[in-house]
Amino acid sequence: MLGVTQDVSAHKRLLRQTHELENYDSLTRLPNRAFLYRWLTATTERAQEEDSVGLIIIDLDHFQRINDSLGHRRGDQLLSEVANRLKTSLHDRGLVARLGADEFAVVISDMRSPADLQAVSEGIKTALSEPFFLDKTPVMVNFSAGVSLYPSDGQLVEELVTHADAALNHAKSLGRNNIQFYARRLTEKAQERLQVATDLRQGVGRDEFVLFYQPKVRLEDGAIIGTEALMRWRHPSKGLMAPDRFIGVAEETGLIIPMGAAALRMACANAVRWNCLRHDTPLKVAVNLSPRQFQGENLVGTVKALLAESGCQPQWIELEITEGLLLDDSPLILAQLNELHDLGVTIAIDDFGTGYSALSYLTRFPIDTLKVDRSFVRDLGHKAQSAVLAKAIVALGQSLQMEVVAEGVETATQRDHLLAFSCKLAQGYMYGKPMPEDEFTALLARHAQPSLQKEHPHEEDIAG
């Protein structure tokens, strides 16, 4: 009899454990995605005609940085504490679930007005705004969230989740750390991005991406001393597409990694070809790197292999990064930049002055070139403040023994101001818009020595 009782108890424990595994997250003890779907289905079916059900999907901003800097144990500790604060903030008004990784969901039922959901959202913001102490280490957490409402945003659970996800993605696209409510245009936008992602995958396999080249010149005489390689997509049905229409999706999907490698391969090959034709100052080709490429398997190895494969001298290549890449002062980023610099390529900060406000990184990272953002150049001759800022950036770069390149130069007035500031290099429509490889080759042949300093104002290239 005792044996039978023990068998029954063991069976009950097994059933209980199986139930918990099927319905609850093992780390936070919150309901999981499967439980959430069943709960949402039951809640929407019970909702009265005058009631609404709100779904909030929450994603912790840059959570991976916590794991990278403090370790996975503290990352797990943070997730558990976030779960506890979310539950506390609701005051038993709804359900909190963990969807996976750093993503949570909150369901609020029996809402009588959008103000109810707004109040819940504010409560969540307040709950997560206080610092978390991970083994006595204070950590601040931001989050992005997307909201959908039953029945106005969907009758089915799948619709509510999809629409909340669309709103979440919109919140991220606005810079993160905000809450967005679903609107129909977000679904249309998501469908467009999905189509772009599908076309991108095909485009990578078909080598549909090409580089356009914008001249970089010496200001004193207009001689071409370099070029920036800018990606374009020869879409089979939409024609030539500028980067603003596809780079964001390429970064999200990770396709930017093979696309970036292909761009560097083309740039290296052309750097070799053009420098073999020159008998004076070497021509340097600048290639933009995405932050996502630094998260790939082996960026340094890829650059090294492509240099060797093409026979390109490292000093003929410049790699352009944005200030945002340096935002976290990451040891991993620093190590990769040092390795790249050790290969002999130079490192440039693109759009300098528009991002990271602390300038101390200029001495910690191996930066060779500052590119003055076009926003500081545009109003030279019109706004005194622009002149002060542009002059200060040029002086800063020179004091640190860096090259300084002014971007977006269109007029002789802008050029003359920059020369007065002792700026040596520039690029912009005054000297040439981004152009196909063959046109740039012809430009090099025509303008090997003479000045290009003619005033040719054009509209800004949207991706130049």
CSV table of C-alpha atoms in Angstrom, one decimal:
chain,number,residue,atom,x,y,z
A,1,MET,CA,0.0,0.0,0.0
A,2,LEU,CA,2.9,2.3,0.9
A,3,GLY,CA,4.5,1.6,-2.5
A,4,VAL,CA,1.2,2.5,-4.3
A,5,THR,CA,1.0,5.8,-2.4
A,6,GLN,CA,4.5,6.7,-3.3
A,7,ASP,CA,3.9,5.9,-7.0
A,8,VAL,CA,0.8,8.1,-7.0
A,9,SER,CA,2.7,11.0,-5.3
A,10,ALA,CA,5.6,10.7,-7.8
A,11,HIS,CA,3.1,10.7,-10.6
A,12,LYS,CA,1.4,13.8,-9.3
A,13,ARG,CA,4.8,15.5,-8.9
A,14,LEU,CA,5.6,14.6,-12.5
A,15,LEU,CA,2.3,16.0,-13.7
A,16,ARG,CA,2.9,19.2,-11.7
A,17,GLN,CA,6.4,19.6,-13.1
A,18,THR,CA,5.2,19.0,-16.6
A,19,HIS,CA,2.4,21.5,-16.2
A,20,GLU,CA,4.9,24.1,-15.0
A,21,LEU,CA,7.3,23.5,-17.8
A,22,GLU,CA,4.5,23.8,-20.4
A,23,ASN,CA,3.1,27.0,-18.9
A,24,TYR,CA,5.7,28.9,-16.9
A,25,ASP,CA,9.1,30.4,-17.5
A,26,SER,CA,11.7,28.6,-15.5
A,27,LEU,CA,13.7,31.7,-14.6
A,28,THR,CA,11.1,34.3,-13.7
A,29,ARG,CA,8.2,31.9,-12.8
A,30,LEU,CA,6.0,34.1,-15.0
A,31,PRO,CA,3.5,32.5,-17.4
A,32,ASN,CA,5.1,31.8,-20.8
A,33,ARG,CA,4.0,32.6,-24.4
A,34,ALA,CA,1.7,29.5,-24.6
A,35,PHE,CA,-0.1,30.5,-21.4
A,36,LEU,CA,-0.4,34.1,-22.6
A,37,TYR,CA,-2.2,33.1,-25.8
A,38,ARG,CA,-4.7,31.0,-23.9
A,39,TRP,CA,-5.2,33.7,-21.3
A,40,LEU,CA,-5.7,36.3,-24.1
A,41,THR,CA,-8.2,34.1,-25.9
A,42,ALA,CA,-10.3,33.6,-22.7
A,43,THR,CA,-10.1,37.2,-21.7
A,44,THR,CA,-11.2,38.6,-25.1
A,45,GLU,CA,-14.1,36.0,-25.2
A,46,ARG,CA,-15.3,37.2,-21.8
A,47,ALA,CA,-14.9,40.9,-22.5
A,48,GLN,CA,-18.2,42.8,-22.4
A,49,GLU,CA,-19.3,45.0,-25.3
A,50,GLU,CA,-18.2,48.2,-23.5
A,51,ASP,CA,-14.9,46.8,-22.3
A,52,SER,CA,-11.5,46.7,-24.0
A,53,VAL,CA,-8.5,44.4,-23.5
A,54,GLY,CA,-5.0,45.9,-23.7
A,55,LEU,CA,-1.8,44.1,-24.7
A,56,ILE,CA,1.6,45.7,-24.0
A,57,ILE,CA,4.7,44.0,-25.3
A,58,ILE,CA,7.8,45.3,-23.6
A,59,ASP,CA,11.4,44.9,-24.7
A,60,LEU,CA,14.4,45.9,-22.6
A,61,ASP,CA,16.7,48.3,-24.5
A,62,HIS,CA,20.2,47.0,-25.2
A,63,PHE,CA,19.8,44.1,-22.7
A,64,GLN,CA,22.7,42.2,-24.4
A,65,ARG,CA,25.0,44.9,-23.1
A,66,ILE,CA,24.2,43.8,-19.6
A,67,ASN,CA,25.1,40.2,-20.4
A,68,ASP,CA,28.3,41.3,-22.2
A,69,SER,CA,29.5,43.7,-19.4
A,70,LEU,CA,28.2,42.1,-16.2
A,71,GLY,CA,27.8,38.5,-17.2
A,72,HIS,CA,24.8,36.2,-17.8
A,73,ARG,CA,24.2,35.5,-14.1
A,74,ARG,CA,23.5,39.2,-13.4
A,75,GLY,CA,21.6,39.4,-16.6
A,76,ASP,CA,19.3,36.6,-15.3
A,77,GLN,CA,19.0,38.5,-12.0
A,78,LEU,CA,17.9,41.6,-13.8
A,79,LEU,CA,15.2,39.7,-15.7
A,80,SER,CA,13.9,38.3,-12.5
A,81,GLU,CA,13.7,41.7,-10.8
A,82,VAL,CA,12.1,43.2,-13.9
A,83,ALA,CA,9.4,40.5,-13.7
A,84,ASN,CA,8.8,41.2,-10.0
A,85,ARG,CA,8.5,45.0,-10.6
A,86,LEU,CA,6.1,44.5,-13.5
A,87,LYS,CA,3.8,42.3,-11.4
A,88,THR,CA,3.9,44.8,-8.5
A,89,SER,CA,3.1,47.7,-10.8
A,90,LEU,CA,-0.2,46.0,-12.0
A,91,HIS,CA,-1.7,45.7,-8.5
A,92,ASP,CA,-3.4,42.4,-9.6
A,93,ARG,CA,-5.1,44.2,-12.5
A,94,GLY,CA,-3.9,41.8,-15.2
A,95,LEU,CA,-1.3,39.2,-16.3
A,96,VAL,CA,2.5,39.5,-16.8
A,97,ALA,CA,4.2,37.0,-19.0
A,98,ARG,CA,7.7,36.4,-20.3
A,99,LEU,CA,7.7,35.9,-24.1
A,100,GLY,CA,11.4,35.0,-24.2
A,101,ALA,CA,14.9,36.6,-23.8
A,102,ASP,CA,14.3,40.2,-22.6
A,103,GLU,CA,10.7,40.4,-23.9
A,104,PHE,CA,7.7,40.6,-21.6
A,105,ALA,CA,3.9,41.0,-22.1
A,106,VAL,CA,1.2,42.6,-20.0
A,107,VAL,CA,-2.5,42.0,-20.5
A,108,ILE,CA,-5.0,44.4,-18.9
A,109,SER,CA,-8.7,43.4,-19.0
A,110,ASP,CA,-11.9,45.3,-18.2
A,111,MET,CA,-10.6,48.6,-19.5
A,112,ARG,CA,-13.3,51.3,-20.0
A,113,SER,CA,-11.1,53.9,-21.7
A,114,PRO,CA,-7.7,54.4,-23.3
A,115,ALA,CA,-6.9,56.4,-20.2
A,116,ASP,CA,-6.9,53.2,-18.2
A,117,LEU,CA,-4.1,51.7,-20.4
A,118,GLN,CA,-2.2,55.0,-20.3
A,119,ALA,CA,-2.3,54.8,-16.5
A,120,VAL,CA,-0.9,51.2,-16.6
A,121,SER,CA,1.8,52.3,-19.0
A,122,GLU,CA,2.9,55.1,-16.7
A,123,GLY,CA,2.9,52.7,-13.8
A,124,ILE,CA,5.3,50.4,-15.7
A,125,LYS,CA,7.5,53.3,-16.6
A,126,THR,CA,7.7,54.4,-13.0
A,127,ALA,CA,8.4,50.9,-11.8
A,128,LEU,CA,11.3,50.3,-14.2
A,129,SER,CA,12.8,53.8,-13.9
A,130,GLU,CA,14.4,53.2,-10.5
A,131,PRO,CA,17.9,51.6,-10.6
A,132,PHE,CA,18.3,47.9,-10.2
A,133,PHE,CA,21.0,46.6,-7.9
A,134,LEU,CA,22.7,43.6,-9.2
A,135,ASP,CA,25.1,42.3,-6.5
A,136,LYS,CA,25.2,45.9,-5.3
A,137,THR,CA,26.0,47.2,-8.8
A,138,PRO,CA,23.4,49.9,-9.8
A,139,VAL,CA,22.0,49.4,-13.3
A,140,MET,CA,19.5,51.7,-15.1
A,141,VAL,CA,17.2,50.1,-17.6
A,142,ASN,CA,15.2,51.6,-20.4
A,143,PHE,CA,12.5,49.8,-22.4
A,144,SER,CA,10.5,50.1,-25.5
A,145,ALA,CA,6.9,49.0,-25.7
A,146,GLY,CA,4.1,48.5,-28.2
A,147,VAL,CA,0.4,48.5,-27.4
A,148,SER,CA,-2.6,47.0,-29.1
A,149,LEU,CA,-6.3,47.0,-28.0
A,150,TYR,CA,-9.1,44.5,-28.4
A,151,PRO,CA,-11.4,44.8,-30.2
A,152,SER,CA,-10.3,48.0,-32.2
A,153,ASP,CA,-6.9,46.6,-33.2
A,154,GLY,CA,-7.9,43.0,-33.8
A,155,GLN,CA,-10.4,40.3,-33.0
A,156,LEU,CA,-8.0,37.5,-32.9
A,157,VAL,CA,-5.1,36.9,-30.5
A,158,GLU,CA,-2.6,36.5,-33.3
A,159,GLU,CA,-3.7,39.9,-34.6
A,160,LEU,CA,-3.3,41.6,-31.2
A,161,VAL,CA,0.2,40.2,-30.8
A,162,THR,CA,1.3,41.0,-34.3
A,163,HIS,CA,0.0,44.6,-34.0
A,164,ALA,CA,1.6,45.1,-30.6
A,165,ASP,CA,4.9,43.8,-32.1
A,166,ALA,CA,4.5,46.3,-35.0
A,167,ALA,CA,4.0,49.1,-32.4
A,168,LEU,CA,7.1,47.9,-30.5
A,169,ASN,CA,9.2,48.0,-33.6
A,170,HIS,CA,8.0,51.5,-34.3
A,171,ALA,CA,9.0,52.5,-30.8
A,172,LYS,CA,12.5,51.1,-31.5
A,173,SER,CA,12.8,52.9,-34.8
A,174,LEU,CA,12.1,56.2,-32.9
A,175,GLY,CA,15.2,55.7,-30.8
A,176,ARG,CA,13.9,53.3,-28.2
A,177,ASN,CA,12.9,54.2,-24.6
A,178,ASN,CA,9.3,55.0,-25.5
A,179,ILE,CA,5.8,53.5,-25.8
A,180,GLN,CA,3.8,53.4,-29.0
A,181,PHE,CA,0.2,52.5,-29.7
A,182,TYR,CA,-0.7,50.5,-32.8
A,183,ALA,CA,-1.9,52.2,-36.0
A,184,ARG,CA,-2.9,50.6,-39.2
A,185,ARG,CA,0.0,52.2,-41.1
A,186,LEU,CA,2.4,50.3,-38.9
A,187,THR,CA,1.2,47.0,-40.4
A,188,GLU,CA,1.6,48.3,-43.9
A,189,LYS,CA,5.1,49.5,-43.0
A,190,ALA,CA,5.9,46.1,-41.5
A,191,GLN,CA,4.7,44.3,-44.6
A,192,GLU,CA,6.9,46.6,-46.7
A,193,ARG,CA,9.9,45.9,-44.6
A,194,LEU,CA,9.2,42.1,-44.8
A,195,GLN,CA,9.2,42.4,-48.6
A,196,VAL,CA,12.4,44.4,-48.5
A,197,ALA,CA,14.0,41.7,-46.4
A,198,THR,CA,12.9,39.0,-48.8
A,199,ASP,CA,14.2,41.0,-51.8
A,200,LEU,CA,17.5,41.7,-49.9
A,201,ARG,CA,18.2,38.0,-49.4
A,202,GLN,CA,17.7,37.4,-53.1
A,203,GLY,CA,19.7,40.5,-54.0
A,204,VAL,CA,22.7,39.3,-52.0
A,205,GLY,CA,22.7,36.0,-53.9
A,206,ARG,CA,22.4,37.8,-57.2
A,207,ASP,CA,25.1,40.4,-56.6
A,208,GLU,CA,22.6,43.2,-57.1
A,209,PHE,CA,24.5,45.7,-54.9
A,210,VAL,CA,27.0,48.2,-56.4
A,211,LEU,CA,29.2,51.0,-55.1
A,212,PHE,CA,29.0,54.6,-56.1
A,213,TYR,CA,32.0,56.8,-55.4
A,214,GLN,CA,32.1,60.4,-54.2
A,215,PRO,CA,35.4,62.3,-54.6
A,216,LYS,CA,37.3,63.5,-51.5
A,217,VAL,CA,39.5,66.5,-52.4
A,218,ARG,CA,42.3,68.7,-51.1
A,219,LEU,CA,40.7,72.1,-50.4
A,220,GLU,CA,43.6,74.3,-51.5
A,221,ASP,CA,43.7,73.0,-55.1
A,222,GLY,CA,40.7,70.6,-55.5
A,223,ALA,CA,43.0,67.6,-56.3
A,224,ILE,CA,41.2,64.3,-55.7
A,225,ILE,CA,43.0,62.4,-52.9
A,226,GLY,CA,40.3,59.9,-52.0
A,227,THR,CA,36.7,58.8,-52.4
A,228,GLU,CA,33.9,57.4,-50.2
A,229,ALA,CA,32.2,54.3,-51.4
A,230,LEU,CA,28.5,54.4,-51.0
A,231,MET,CA,26.2,51.4,-51.6
A,232,ARG,CA,23.4,51.3,-54.0
A,233,TRP,CA,20.9,48.5,-54.9
A,234,ARG,CA,20.1,47.8,-58.5
A,235,HIS,CA,16.7,46.3,-57.7
A,236,PRO,CA,15.3,44.3,-60.6
A,237,SER,CA,11.9,46.0,-60.6
A,238,LYS,CA,12.4,49.2,-58.6
A,239,GLY,CA,15.6,50.4,-60.2
A,240,LEU,CA,18.5,52.0,-58.4
A,241,MET,CA,17.7,52.4,-54.7
A,242,ALA,CA,19.6,54.6,-52.2
A,243,PRO,CA,20.7,53.2,-48.8
A,244,ASP,CA,18.0,54.8,-46.8
A,245,ARG,CA,15.5,52.4,-48.4
A,246,PHE,CA,17.2,49.2,-47.4
A,247,ILE,CA,20.2,49.6,-45.0
A,248,GLY,CA,18.0,49.6,-41.9
A,249,VAL,CA,16.4,46.3,-42.9
A,250,ALA,CA,19.8,44.9,-43.8
A,251,GLU,CA,21.1,45.7,-40.3
A,252,GLU,CA,18.0,44.2,-38.6
A,253,THR,CA,18.3,40.9,-40.5
A,254,GLY,CA,22.1,40.6,-40.3
A,255,LEU,CA,22.4,40.7,-44.1
A,256,ILE,CA,24.5,43.8,-43.7
A,257,ILE,CA,27.4,41.4,-42.8
A,258,PRO,CA,27.7,39.7,-46.2
A,259,MET,CA,26.7,43.0,-48.0
A,260,GLY,CA,29.5,44.8,-46.1
A,261,ALA,CA,32.0,42.1,-47.1
A,262,ALA,CA,31.0,42.4,-50.7
A,263,ALA,CA,31.3,46.2,-50.6
A,264,LEU,CA,34.8,46.0,-49.1
A,265,ARG,CA,35.8,43.4,-51.7
A,266,MET,CA,34.7,45.8,-54.5
A,267,ALA,CA,36.4,48.8,-52.8
A,268,CYS,CA,39.7,47.0,-52.4
A,269,ALA,CA,39.7,45.9,-56.0
A,270,ASN,CA,39.1,49.4,-57.2
A,271,ALA,CA,41.6,50.9,-54.8
A,272,VAL,CA,44.3,48.6,-56.4
A,273,ARG,CA,43.2,49.5,-60.0
A,274,TRP,CA,43.1,53.3,-59.3
A,275,ASN,CA,46.3,53.4,-57.4
A,276,CYS,CA,48.2,51.5,-60.1
A,277,LEU,CA,47.3,54.4,-62.5
A,278,ARG,CA,48.5,57.2,-60.1
A,279,HIS,CA,52.0,58.5,-59.9
A,280,ASP,CA,51.5,61.1,-57.1
A,281,THR,CA,49.5,61.0,-53.9
A,282,PRO,CA,47.9,57.6,-53.2
A,283,LEU,CA,44.1,57.5,-53.5
A,284,LYS,CA,42.3,56.3,-50.3
A,285,VAL,CA,38.9,54.6,-50.6
A,286,ALA,CA,36.7,54.9,-47.6
A,287,VAL,CA,34.2,52.2,-46.8
A,288,ASN,CA,31.4,52.5,-44.2
A,289,LEU,CA,31.1,49.8,-41.5
A,290,SER,CA,27.8,49.1,-39.7
A,291,PRO,CA,27.8,48.4,-35.9
A,292,ARG,CA,26.2,45.1,-36.8
A,293,GLN,CA,29.4,44.0,-38.6
A,294,PHE,CA,31.3,44.3,-35.4
A,295,GLN,CA,28.9,41.7,-33.9
A,296,GLY,CA,29.7,39.3,-36.8
A,297,GLU,CA,31.9,36.3,-36.6
A,298,ASN,CA,35.3,37.7,-37.6
A,299,LEU,CA,35.3,41.3,-39.0
A,300,VAL,CA,39.1,41.7,-38.6
A,301,GLY,CA,39.7,38.3,-40.3
A,302,THR,CA,37.4,39.3,-43.2
A,303,VAL,CA,39.2,42.7,-43.7
A,304,LYS,CA,42.6,41.0,-43.6
A,305,ALA,CA,41.6,38.3,-46.1
A,306,LEU,CA,40.0,40.8,-48.5
A,307,LEU,CA,43.2,43.0,-48.5
A,308,ALA,CA,45.3,39.9,-49.2
A,309,GLU,CA,42.9,38.6,-51.9
A,310,SER,CA,42.9,41.8,-53.8
A,311,GLY,CA,46.5,42.8,-53.3
A,312,CYS,CA,45.3,46.1,-51.8
A,313,GLN,CA,47.7,48.1,-49.6
A,314,PRO,CA,46.1,48.7,-46.2
A,315,GLN,CA,46.9,52.4,-46.4
A,316,TRP,CA,44.6,52.7,-49.4
A,317,ILE,CA,41.6,51.8,-47.3
A,318,GLU,CA,39.8,53.8,-44.7
A,319,LEU,CA,37.0,52.3,-42.6
A,320,GLU,CA,34.3,54.8,-41.5
A,321,ILE,CA,32.3,54.2,-38.3
A,322,THR,CA,29.7,56.3,-36.5
A,323,GLU,CA,30.0,57.8,-33.0
A,324,GLY,CA,27.2,55.5,-31.8
A,325,LEU,CA,29.5,52.5,-32.1
A,326,LEU,CA,31.7,54.0,-29.4
A,327,LEU,CA,28.8,54.8,-27.1
A,328,ASP,CA,29.4,52.0,-24.6
A,329,ASP,CA,33.2,52.2,-24.5
A,330,SER,CA,33.1,48.4,-25.2
A,331,PRO,CA,36.3,46.5,-24.8
A,332,LEU,CA,35.3,44.2,-27.7
A,333,ILE,CA,34.8,47.2,-30.0
A,334,LEU,CA,38.1,48.7,-28.9
A,335,ALA,CA,40.0,45.4,-29.4
A,336,GLN,CA,38.6,45.1,-33.0
A,337,LEU,CA,39.4,48.7,-33.9
A,338,ASN,CA,42.9,48.2,-32.6
A,339,GLU,CA,43.4,45.1,-34.6
A,340,LEU,CA,42.0,46.8,-37.7
A,341,HIS,CA,44.3,49.7,-37.1
A,342,ASP,CA,47.3,47.4,-36.7
A,343,LEU,CA,46.6,46.0,-40.2
A,344,GLY,CA,47.4,49.5,-41.5
A,345,VAL,CA,44.0,50.7,-42.5
A,346,THR,CA,42.9,54.1,-41.1
A,347,ILE,CA,39.7,54.7,-39.0
A,348,ALA,CA,37.4,57.6,-39.5
A,349,ILE,CA,34.4,58.9,-37.5
A,350,ASP,CA,31.6,59.7,-39.9
A,351,ASP,CA,29.1,62.6,-39.2
A,352,PHE,CA,31.2,63.8,-36.3
A,353,GLY,CA,29.5,66.1,-33.8
A,354,THR,CA,26.0,64.7,-34.1
A,355,GLY,CA,26.2,61.7,-31.7
A,356,TYR,CA,28.1,60.8,-28.6
A,357,SER,CA,28.7,64.0,-26.5
A,358,ALA,CA,31.7,62.8,-24.5
A,359,LEU,CA,34.9,63.5,-26.4
A,360,SER,CA,37.3,61.4,-24.3
A,361,TYR,CA,36.8,58.4,-26.6
A,362,LEU,CA,38.9,60.3,-29.2
A,363,THR,CA,42.0,59.5,-27.2
A,364,ARG,CA,41.0,55.9,-26.2
A,365,PHE,CA,40.1,54.6,-29.7
A,366,PRO,CA,42.5,54.5,-32.7
A,367,ILE,CA,40.8,57.3,-34.7
A,368,ASP,CA,42.7,58.9,-37.6
A,369,THR,CA,40.1,61.0,-39.3
A,370,LEU,CA,37.2,63.2,-38.2
A,371,LYS,CA,34.5,63.9,-40.8
A,372,VAL,CA,32.7,67.1,-40.0
A,373,ASP,CA,28.9,66.5,-40.3
A,374,ARG,CA,27.2,68.4,-43.2
A,375,SER,CA,24.9,70.1,-40.7
A,376,PHE,CA,27.8,72.2,-39.5
A,377,VAL,CA,28.9,73.1,-43.0
A,378,ARG,CA,25.5,73.8,-44.5
A,379,ASP,CA,25.0,77.2,-42.9
A,380,LEU,CA,28.6,78.5,-43.1
A,381,GLY,CA,28.3,82.1,-44.3
A,382,HIS,CA,24.7,82.4,-42.9
A,383,LYS,CA,24.9,81.5,-39.2
A,384,ALA,CA,27.7,82.6,-36.9
A,385,GLN,CA,27.1,79.6,-34.6
A,386,SER,CA,27.7,77.1,-37.4
A,387,ALA,CA,31.1,78.8,-38.1
A,388,VAL,CA,32.1,78.6,-34.5
A,389,LEU,CA,31.2,74.9,-34.2
A,390,ALA,CA,32.9,74.0,-37.5
A,391,LYS,CA,36.0,75.9,-36.6
A,392,ALA,CA,36.1,74.2,-33.2
A,393,ILE,CA,35.8,70.7,-34.7
A,394,VAL,CA,38.6,71.4,-37.2
A,395,ALA,CA,40.8,72.7,-34.4
A,396,LEU,CA,40.0,69.7,-32.2
A,397,GLY,CA,40.9,67.2,-34.9
A,398,GLN,CA,44.1,69.0,-35.7
A,399,SER,CA,45.2,69.3,-32.1
A,400,LEU,CA,44.9,65.5,-31.9
A,401,GLN,CA,46.9,65.0,-35.0
A,402,MET,CA,43.9,63.8,-37.0
A,403,GLU,CA,42.9,64.5,-40.5
A,404,VAL,CA,39.7,66.5,-40.8
A,405,VAL,CA,37.3,66.2,-43.7
A,406,ALA,CA,34.3,68.6,-44.2
A,407,GLU,CA,31.2,66.9,-45.6
A,408,GLY,CA,28.5,68.4,-47.7
A,409,VAL,CA,30.5,71.2,-49.3
A,410,GLU,CA,28.4,72.8,-52.1
A,411,THR,CA,29.5,76.4,-52.5
A,412,ALA,CA,32.5,78.5,-52.7
A,413,THR,CA,31.4,80.4,-49.6
A,414,GLN,CA,31.5,77.2,-47.6
A,415,ARG,CA,34.9,76.3,-49.1
A,416,ASP,CA,36.4,79.6,-48.2
A,417,HIS,CA,35.2,79.5,-44.6
A,418,LEU,CA,36.7,76.0,-44.3
A,419,LEU,CA,40.0,77.2,-45.8
A,420,ALA,CA,40.0,80.0,-43.3
A,421,PHE,CA,39.7,77.4,-40.5
A,422,SER,CA,42.7,75.6,-41.9
A,423,CYS,CA,40.6,72.6,-42.9
A,424,LYS,CA,42.5,70.6,-45.5
A,425,LEU,CA,40.0,68.1,-47.0
A,426,ALA,CA,36.4,68.1,-48.1
A,427,GLN,CA,33.8,66.2,-50.1
A,428,GLY,CA,30.4,67.3,-51.4
A,429,TYR,CA,28.5,68.2,-54.5
A,430,MET,CA,30.8,71.1,-55.3
A,431,TYR,CA,33.4,68.5,-56.2
A,432,GLY,CA,31.2,65.7,-57.4
A,433,LYS,CA,28.1,63.7,-56.4
A,434,PRO,CA,28.3,59.9,-55.8
A,435,MET,CA,28.8,58.3,-59.2
A,436,PRO,CA,29.2,54.8,-60.7
A,437,GLU,CA,32.7,53.3,-60.8
A,438,ASP,CA,33.2,54.0,-64.5
A,439,GLU,CA,32.3,57.7,-64.1
A,440,PHE,CA,34.7,58.0,-61.2
A,441,THR,CA,37.4,56.4,-63.2
A,442,ALA,CA,36.9,58.8,-66.0
A,443,LEU,CA,36.9,61.7,-63.5
A,444,LEU,CA,40.2,60.6,-62.1
A,445,ALA,CA,41.6,60.5,-65.7
A,446,ARG,CA,40.3,64.0,-66.5
A,447,HIS,CA,41.2,65.7,-63.2
A,448,ALA,CA,44.5,64.1,-62.2
A,449,GLN,CA,46.0,67.5,-61.4
A,450,PRO,CA,43.8,70.5,-62.2
A,451,SER,CA,41.6,72.1,-59.6
A,452,LEU,CA,38.0,71.1,-59.3
A,453,GLN,CA,37.0,74.2,-57.5
A,454,LYS,CA,33.9,75.2,-59.4
A,455,GLU,CA,30.7,76.1,-57.8
A,456,HIS,CA,28.1,73.5,-58.6
A,457,PRO,CA,25.3,73.6,-56.0
A,458,HIS,CA,23.1,70.5,-56.0
A,459,GLU,CA,20.6,69.0,-53.8
A,460,GLU,CA,22.1,66.8,-51.0
A,461,ASP,CA,22.5,63.2,-51.9
A,462,ILE,CA,20.2,61.5,-49.5
A,463,ALA,CA,22.7,58.8,-48.6
A,464,GLY,CA,26.0,60.6,-49.3
